[in-house]
C-alpha cells in the first residue's frame, strides 16, 4: 500500500462502504441493474477523484473499498 506524505501527516484515507437495498430485496439479480449500479459508482468516483480499490455488486447489497482524497 502506498502512503501519502502531507505537511502534518502520513497515511491514506481508506474507507469500506456498504449499501443494502430496502428489506434486502434482491434488486441487482438482473445484469442491467447490476451494470447500472457499477457504472454509476465508477462515474461518481471519477468525478470526485475517488480511487475505487474493490467494487462488488451482490444481489441485495454493494461493497466498495475506496481511497478518498485528503
Coordinates of C-alpha atoms in Angstrom, one line a residue:
X1 CA 0.0 0.0 0.0
X2 CA 1.3 3.4 -0.9
X3 CA 1.4 6.1 1.8
X4 CA 1.0 9.7 1.0
X5 CA 3.0 12.4 2.7
X6 CA 1.5 15.7 3.7
X7 CA 2.6 18.7 5.8
X8 CA 1.5 17.2 9.2
X9 CA 0.6 13.6 8.4
X10 CA 1.5 10.5 6.5
X11 CA -1.1 7.9 5.5
X12 CA -4.2 7.0 3.5
X13 CA -7.8 7.9 3.7
X14 CA -9.3 4.4 3.1
X15 CA -13.0 3.5 3.6
X16 CA -15.2 0.5 3.3
X17 CA -18.7 1.3 2.3
X18 CA -21.8 -1.0 2.0
X19 CA -25.2 -0.2 0.7
X20 CA -28.2 -2.5 1.1
X21 CA -31.5 -2.5 -0.7
X22 CA -34.6 -1.9 1.3
X23 CA -35.7 -5.2 3.0
X24 CA -32.7 -6.8 1.4
X25 CA -34.7 -7.2 -1.8
X26 CA -32.5 -8.9 -4.5
X27 CA -32.7 -5.9 -6.9
X28 CA -29.3 -6.5 -8.6
X29 CA -30.0 -10.0 -9.7
X30 CA -30.6 -8.7 -13.2
X31 CA -27.5 -7.8 -15.1
X32 CA -28.9 -4.4 -16.3
X33 CA -29.4 -3.2 -12.7
X34 CA -26.0 -4.6 -11.6
X35 CA -24.3 -2.8 -14.5
X36 CA -26.2 0.4 -13.8
X37 CA -25.0 0.4 -10.2
X38 CA -21.4 -0.3 -11.1
X39 CA -21.4 2.4 -13.8
X40 CA -23.0 5.0 -11.6
X41 CA -20.5 4.4 -8.8
X42 CA -17.5 4.5 -11.1
X43 CA -18.7 7.7 -12.8
X44 CA -19.2 9.5 -9.5
X45 CA -15.8 8.2 -8.2
X46 CA -14.1 9.5 -11.3
X47 CA -15.8 12.9 -11.0
X48 CA -14.8 13.3 -7.3
X49 CA -11.2 11.9 -7.7
X50 CA -12.0 8.8 -5.6
X51 CA -9.9 5.7 -6.2
X52 CA -12.0 2.6 -6.0
X53 CA -9.9 -0.4 -4.9
X54 CA -12.7 -3.0 -4.8
X55 CA -16.2 -2.9 -6.1
X56 CA -18.6 -5.9 -5.6
X57 CA -22.3 -5.7 -6.5
X58 CA -24.2 -8.6 -4.9
X59 CA -27.9 -9.3 -5.5
X60 CA -29.0 -7.4 -2.4
X61 CA -26.0 -5.2 -1.4
X62 CA -22.9 -3.5 -2.7
X63 CA -19.4 -3.4 -1.2
X64 CA -16.9 -0.7 -2.1
X65 CA -13.4 -0.3 -0.8
X66 CA -12.1 3.2 -1.8
X67 CA -9.4 5.8 -1.1
X68 CA -10.8 9.3 -0.7
X69 CA -8.7 12.4 -1.5
X70 CA -7.5 14.3 1.5

